[in-house]
Amino acid sequence: MKQQEITTEQSYNIVKSNELIQRSRFDLNVTEQKIILRLIQLICPEDTTLKTYTINIQDFCDMCGIDRNNGKNYINIKRTIQTLADKSFWVLLPDGKEALCRWISKARIVSKSGTIELKLDDDLAPYLLQLKKNFTAYSLYNVMGMKSKYSPRLYELIKSHEFQNTFVIGIEELKRMLCAEKYQYCNFRQKVLDVSVKEINDTSDIVVSYETIKTGRKVESIRFCVRIKNTDESLATVLARNNNNTDCTTARDITE
């Protein structure tokens, strides 16, 4: 592949329908999510069908902050792709029906070139191709530095509501969407919410804070507030991330 073609592909945004972001529930680890997002980034805005896309293993390791010289990378990515190919998830349709979708329909590893050829399942096409309205677009690099599996998912959920500046979601619904139902609220806040908000603030293009809304002593909902970082903030967060000393997480409680 020519350098110009690589540069063009890397300039594409991840574009997803809000229906896919807000109405789907899936449980993928952080590496699995990054593979899917990398594939979505490779979709050309003019594409009318989902094609077979090629990922360079070493380049992907660099993007994810993985040691490309680790001899187990090839084996681990191969295992991850097989797991992805075996996973499916449900999307809630506007008419109340649910559609079962898979992530990957085809995978080929080309050992000599150190690349993987992958094809997203055709059932995803309506949520990824030729979107004119009700979609969310963001750069892949906003999520590639994230380490928690909950962070990319929470980021794109919040990003899909960015135009509102604030939105409220029930705590049980949020836990369901993040596949984090196993946590009681205190652990959910500590291990999922605060970790994810910090990573979003450290690595992405937005700044997020949240308020818990209570009925009596019980947390019922969470109100997220979001704004786009300005240029100075973006530079500052990159520098702070490199120094590993940024903490932008803010939260407070509201009792109703």
GROMACS .gro file of C-alpha atoms in nm:
model
  256
    1MET     CA    1   0.000   0.000   0.000
    2LYS     CA    2   0.133   0.344  -0.093
    3GLN     CA    3   0.218   0.595   0.180
    4GLN     CA    4  -0.041   0.839   0.042
    5GLU     CA    5  -0.313   0.574   0.072
    6ILE     CA    6  -0.209   0.493   0.430
    7THR     CA    7  -0.216   0.862   0.526
    8THR     CA    8  -0.560   0.903   0.371
    9GLU     CA    9  -0.700   0.602   0.557
   10GLN     CA   10  -0.559   0.727   0.886
   11SER     CA   11  -0.737   1.059   0.833
   12TYR     CA   12  -1.080   0.892   0.821
   13ASN     CA   13  -1.301   0.932   1.125
   14ILE     CA   14  -1.487   0.651   1.296
   15VAL     CA   15  -1.848   0.704   1.192
   16LYS     CA   16  -2.132   0.513   1.360
   17SER     CA   17  -2.505   0.560   1.362
   18ASN     CA   18  -2.639   0.677   1.697
   19GLU     CA   19  -2.874   0.382   1.682
   20LEU     CA   20  -2.577   0.145   1.698
   21ILE     CA   21  -2.413   0.342   1.978
   22GLN     CA   22  -2.719   0.404   2.194
   23ARG     CA   23  -2.924   0.089   2.131
   24SER     CA   24  -2.663  -0.186   2.134
   25ARG     CA   25  -2.513  -0.383   2.418
   26PHE     CA   26  -2.188  -0.575   2.379
   27ASP     CA   27  -1.910  -0.703   2.598
   28LEU     CA   28  -1.568  -0.663   2.434
   29ASN     CA   29  -1.232  -0.619   2.600
   30VAL     CA   30  -1.035  -0.306   2.516
   31THR     CA   31  -0.819  -0.472   2.248
   32GLU     CA   32  -1.124  -0.620   2.076
   33GLN     CA   33  -1.289  -0.279   2.072
   34LYS     CA   34  -0.979  -0.116   1.924
   35ILE     CA   35  -0.964  -0.375   1.645
   36ILE     CA   36  -1.327  -0.308   1.554
   37LEU     CA   37  -1.277   0.068   1.569
   38ARG     CA   38  -0.966   0.042   1.351
   39LEU     CA   39  -1.170  -0.151   1.093
   40ILE     CA   40  -1.446   0.108   1.101
   41GLN     CA   41  -1.187   0.382   1.053
   42LEU     CA   42  -1.072   0.213   0.730
   43ILE     CA   43  -1.417   0.251   0.574
   44CYS     CA   44  -1.403   0.506   0.294
   45PRO     CA   45  -1.684   0.764   0.313
   46GLU     CA   46  -1.779   0.670  -0.045
   47ASP     CA   47  -1.806   0.296   0.027
   48THR     CA   48  -2.150   0.147  -0.040
   49THR     CA   49  -2.059  -0.203   0.082
   50LEU     CA   50  -1.838  -0.334   0.359
   51LYS     CA   51  -1.509  -0.449   0.212
   52THR     CA   52  -1.218  -0.660   0.332
   53TYR     CA   53  -0.975  -0.431   0.510
   54THR     CA   54  -0.611  -0.488   0.599
   55ILE     CA   55  -0.451  -0.414   0.937
   56ASN     CA   56  -0.074  -0.413   0.976
   57ILE     CA   57   0.003  -0.594   1.302
   58GLN     CA   58   0.305  -0.383   1.398
   59ASP     CA   59   0.131  -0.055   1.318
   60PHE     CA   60  -0.166  -0.165   1.525
   61CYS     CA   61   0.063  -0.249   1.818
   62ASP     CA   62   0.213   0.101   1.793
   63MET     CA   63  -0.132   0.261   1.793
   64CYS     CA   64  -0.235   0.063   2.101
   65GLY     CA   65   0.091   0.122   2.288
   66ILE     CA   66   0.179  -0.250   2.271
   67ASP     CA   67   0.544  -0.358   2.250
   68ARG     CA   68   0.576  -0.461   1.886
   69ASN     CA   69   0.882  -0.674   1.971
   70ASN     CA   70   0.687  -0.898   2.207
   71GLY     CA   71   0.690  -1.243   2.049
   72LYS     CA   72   0.341  -1.315   2.181
   73ASN     CA   73   0.169  -1.026   2.002
   74TYR     CA   74   0.099  -1.232   1.691
   75ILE     CA   75  -0.050  -1.516   1.895
   76ASN     CA   76  -0.253  -1.283   2.117
   77ILE     CA   77  -0.400  -1.083   1.827
   78LYS     CA   78  -0.481  -1.406   1.642
   79ARG     CA   79  -0.664  -1.535   1.949
   80THR     CA   80  -0.844  -1.202   1.990
   81ILE     CA   81  -0.969  -1.208   1.632
   82GLN     CA   82  -1.099  -1.562   1.671
   83THR     CA   83  -1.287  -1.458   1.984
   84LEU     CA   84  -1.429  -1.156   1.800
   85ALA     CA   85  -1.547  -1.374   1.513
   86ASP     CA   86  -1.736  -1.592   1.760
   87LYS     CA   87  -1.912  -1.301   1.931
   88SER     CA   88  -2.251  -1.153   1.846
   89PHE     CA   89  -2.464  -0.880   1.996
   90TRP     CA   90  -2.817  -0.740   1.987
   91VAL     CA   91  -2.930  -0.404   1.852
   92LEU     CA   92  -3.269  -0.268   1.960
   93LEU     CA   93  -3.457  -0.143   1.652
   94PRO     CA   94  -3.700   0.154   1.656
   95ASP     CA   95  -3.996  -0.081   1.603
   96GLY     CA   96  -3.912  -0.268   1.922
   97LYS     CA   97  -3.757  -0.568   1.749
   98GLU     CA   98  -3.400  -0.673   1.820
   99ALA     CA   99  -3.148  -0.762   1.549
  100LEU     CA  100  -2.867  -1.009   1.616
  101CYS     CA  101  -2.539  -0.892   1.461
  102ARG     CA  102  -2.187  -1.032   1.444
  103TRP     CA  103  -1.869  -0.828   1.433
  104ILE     CA  104  -1.652  -1.016   1.185
  105SER     CA  105  -1.753  -1.242   0.897
  106LYS     CA  106  -1.408  -1.319   0.752
  107ALA     CA  107  -1.049  -1.320   0.875
  108ARG     CA  108  -0.722  -1.404   0.699
  109ILE     CA  109  -0.369  -1.373   0.836
  110VAL     CA  110  -0.090  -1.308   0.588
  111SER     CA  111   0.221  -1.413   0.778
  112LYS     CA  112   0.476  -1.294   0.523
  113SER     CA  113   0.354  -0.935   0.526
  114GLY     CA  114   0.258  -0.927   0.894
  115THR     CA  115  -0.098  -0.823   0.813
  116ILE     CA  116  -0.450  -0.934   0.891
  117GLU     CA  117  -0.737  -0.915   0.643
  118LEU     CA  118  -1.075  -0.867   0.810
  119LYS     CA  119  -1.429  -0.808   0.694
  120LEU     CA  120  -1.701  -0.666   0.913
  121ASP     CA  121  -2.032  -0.848   0.904
  122ASP     CA  122  -2.271  -0.718   0.636
  123ASP     CA  123  -2.546  -0.677   0.898
  124LEU     CA  124  -2.348  -0.377   1.028
  125ALA     CA  125  -2.365  -0.193   0.695
  126PRO     CA  126  -2.682   0.012   0.775
  127TYR     CA  127  -2.510   0.145   1.089
  128LEU     CA  128  -2.176   0.233   0.926
  129LEU     CA  129  -2.222   0.326   0.560
  130GLN     CA  130  -2.353   0.636   0.382
  131LEU     CA  131  -2.482   0.796   0.702
  132LYS     CA  132  -2.641   1.138   0.647
  133LYS     CA  133  -2.800   1.209   0.985
  134ASN     CA  134  -2.815   1.082   1.344
  135PHE     CA  135  -2.454   0.966   1.352
  136THR     CA  136  -2.144   1.027   1.560
  137ALA     CA  137  -1.794   1.078   1.420
  138TYR     CA  138  -1.466   1.088   1.608
  139SER     CA  139  -1.096   1.025   1.560
  140LEU     CA  140  -0.953   0.684   1.638
  141TYR     CA  141  -0.673   0.847   1.835
  142ASN     CA  142  -0.922   0.968   2.096
  143VAL     CA  143  -0.964   0.611   2.222
  144MET     CA  144  -0.639   0.434   2.136
  145GLY     CA  145  -0.473   0.545   2.460
  146MET     CA  146  -0.750   0.405   2.679
  147LYS     CA  147  -0.683   0.096   2.891
  148SER     CA  148  -1.014   0.020   3.061
  149LYS     CA  149  -1.260  -0.174   2.848
  150TYR     CA  150  -1.537   0.056   2.970
  151SER     CA  151  -1.371   0.379   2.854
  152PRO     CA  152  -1.416   0.359   2.473
  153ARG     CA  153  -1.778   0.251   2.514
  154LEU     CA  154  -1.858   0.532   2.759
  155TYR     CA  155  -1.670   0.780   2.543
  156GLU     CA  156  -1.874   0.711   2.230
  157LEU     CA  157  -2.198   0.707   2.428
  158ILE     CA  158  -2.120   1.051   2.571
  159LYS     CA  159  -1.988   1.168   2.234
  160SER     CA  160  -2.322   1.078   2.073
  161HIS     CA  161  -2.486   1.328   2.312
  162GLU     CA  162  -2.216   1.593   2.275
  163PHE     CA  163  -2.445   1.838   2.094
  164GLN     CA  164  -2.674   1.846   2.399
  165ASN     CA  165  -2.387   1.937   2.635
  166THR     CA  166  -2.562   1.738   2.905
  167PHE     CA  167  -2.771   1.423   2.927
  168VAL     CA  168  -2.919   1.200   3.195
  169ILE     CA  169  -2.916   0.820   3.198
  170GLY     CA  170  -3.047   0.578   3.460
  171ILE     CA  171  -2.776   0.404   3.656
  172GLU     CA  172  -2.910   0.055   3.581
  173GLU     CA  173  -2.938   0.135   3.210
  174LEU     CA  174  -2.581   0.265   3.205
  175LYS     CA  175  -2.454  -0.046   3.381
  176ARG     CA  176  -2.645  -0.260   3.131
  177MET     CA  177  -2.499  -0.077   2.830
  178LEU     CA  178  -2.147  -0.111   2.969
  179CYS     CA  179  -2.205  -0.478   3.064
  180ALA     CA  180  -2.116  -0.387   3.421
  181GLU     CA  181  -2.425  -0.517   3.601
  182LYS     CA  182  -2.207  -0.720   3.837
  183TYR     CA  183  -2.106  -0.405   4.026
  184GLN     CA  184  -2.294  -0.248   4.312
  185TYR     CA  185  -2.299   0.130   4.278
  186CYS     CA  186  -1.995   0.207   4.497
  187ASN     CA  187  -1.774  -0.036   4.306
  188PHE     CA  188  -1.927   0.074   3.974
  189ARG     CA  189  -1.838   0.433   4.049
  190GLN     CA  190  -1.486   0.347   4.160
  191LYS     CA  191  -1.388   0.079   3.907
  192VAL     CA  192  -1.589   0.182   3.601
  193LEU     CA  193  -1.720   0.537   3.609
  194ASP     CA  194  -1.431   0.730   3.764
  195VAL     CA  195  -1.166   0.532   3.576
  196SER     CA  196  -1.341   0.583   3.243
  197VAL     CA  197  -1.410   0.954   3.295
  198LYS     CA  198  -1.045   1.011   3.384
  199GLU     CA  199  -0.926   0.827   3.073
  200ILE     CA  200  -1.172   1.018   2.855
  201ASN     CA  201  -1.049   1.347   2.997
  202ASP     CA  202  -0.684   1.244   2.964
  203THR     CA  203  -0.684   1.106   2.611
  204SER     CA  204  -0.979   1.236   2.410
  205ASP     CA  205  -1.111   1.556   2.256
  206ILE     CA  206  -1.376   1.618   2.522
  207VAL     CA  207  -1.394   1.703   2.892
  208VAL     CA  208  -1.654   1.514   3.094
  209SER     CA  209  -1.791   1.559   3.443
  210TYR     CA  210  -2.093   1.398   3.605
  211GLU     CA  211  -2.348   1.435   3.883
  212THR     CA  212  -2.530   1.154   4.057
  213ILE     CA  213  -2.904   1.208   4.099
  214LYS     CA  214  -3.051   1.047   4.408
  215THR     CA  215  -3.393   0.964   4.542
  216GLY     CA  216  -3.332   0.971   4.914
  217ARG     CA  217  -3.000   0.790   4.954
  218LYS     CA  218  -3.030   0.576   4.643
  219VAL     CA  219  -2.851   0.677   4.323
  220GLU     CA  220  -3.108   0.658   4.043
  221SER     CA  221  -2.945   0.841   3.752
  222ILE     CA  222  -2.631   1.013   3.634
  223ARG     CA  223  -2.615   1.347   3.457
  224PHE     CA  224  -2.312   1.380   3.231
  225CYS     CA  225  -2.183   1.720   3.125
  226VAL     CA  226  -1.956   1.738   2.822
  227ARG     CA  227  -1.770   2.004   2.630
  228ILE     CA  228  -1.511   2.003   2.354
  229LYS     CA  229  -1.155   2.081   2.453
  230ASN     CA  230  -0.999   2.393   2.311
  231THR     CA  231  -0.658   2.382   2.142
  232ASP     CA  232  -0.464   2.476   2.455
  233GLU     CA  233  -0.640   2.211   2.661
  234SER     CA  234  -0.575   1.945   2.397
  235LEU     CA  235  -0.203   2.023   2.403
  236ALA     CA  236  -0.200   2.032   2.783
  237THR     CA  237  -0.371   1.693   2.813
  238VAL     CA  238  -0.127   1.535   2.569
  239LEU     CA  239   0.167   1.667   2.772
  240ALA     CA  240   0.004   1.565   3.098
  241ARG     CA  241  -0.074   1.219   2.964
  242ASN     CA  242   0.289   1.175   2.869
  243ASN     CA  243   0.383   1.271   3.223
  244ASN     CA  244   0.105   1.051   3.361
  245ASN     CA  245  -0.013   1.313   3.607
  246THR     CA  246  -0.350   1.434   3.483
  247ASP     CA  247  -0.667   1.398   3.689
  248CYS     CA  248  -0.968   1.579   3.540
  249THR     CA  249  -1.242   1.366   3.696
  250THR     CA  250  -1.507   1.568   3.876
  251ALA     CA  251  -1.831   1.452   4.030
  252ARG     CA  252  -2.094   1.559   4.276
  253ASP     CA  253  -2.422   1.429   4.414
  254ILE     CA  254  -2.769   1.575   4.377
  255THR     CA  255  -3.053   1.465   4.599
  256GLU     CA  256  -3.405   1.508   4.467
   0.00000   0.00000   0.00000
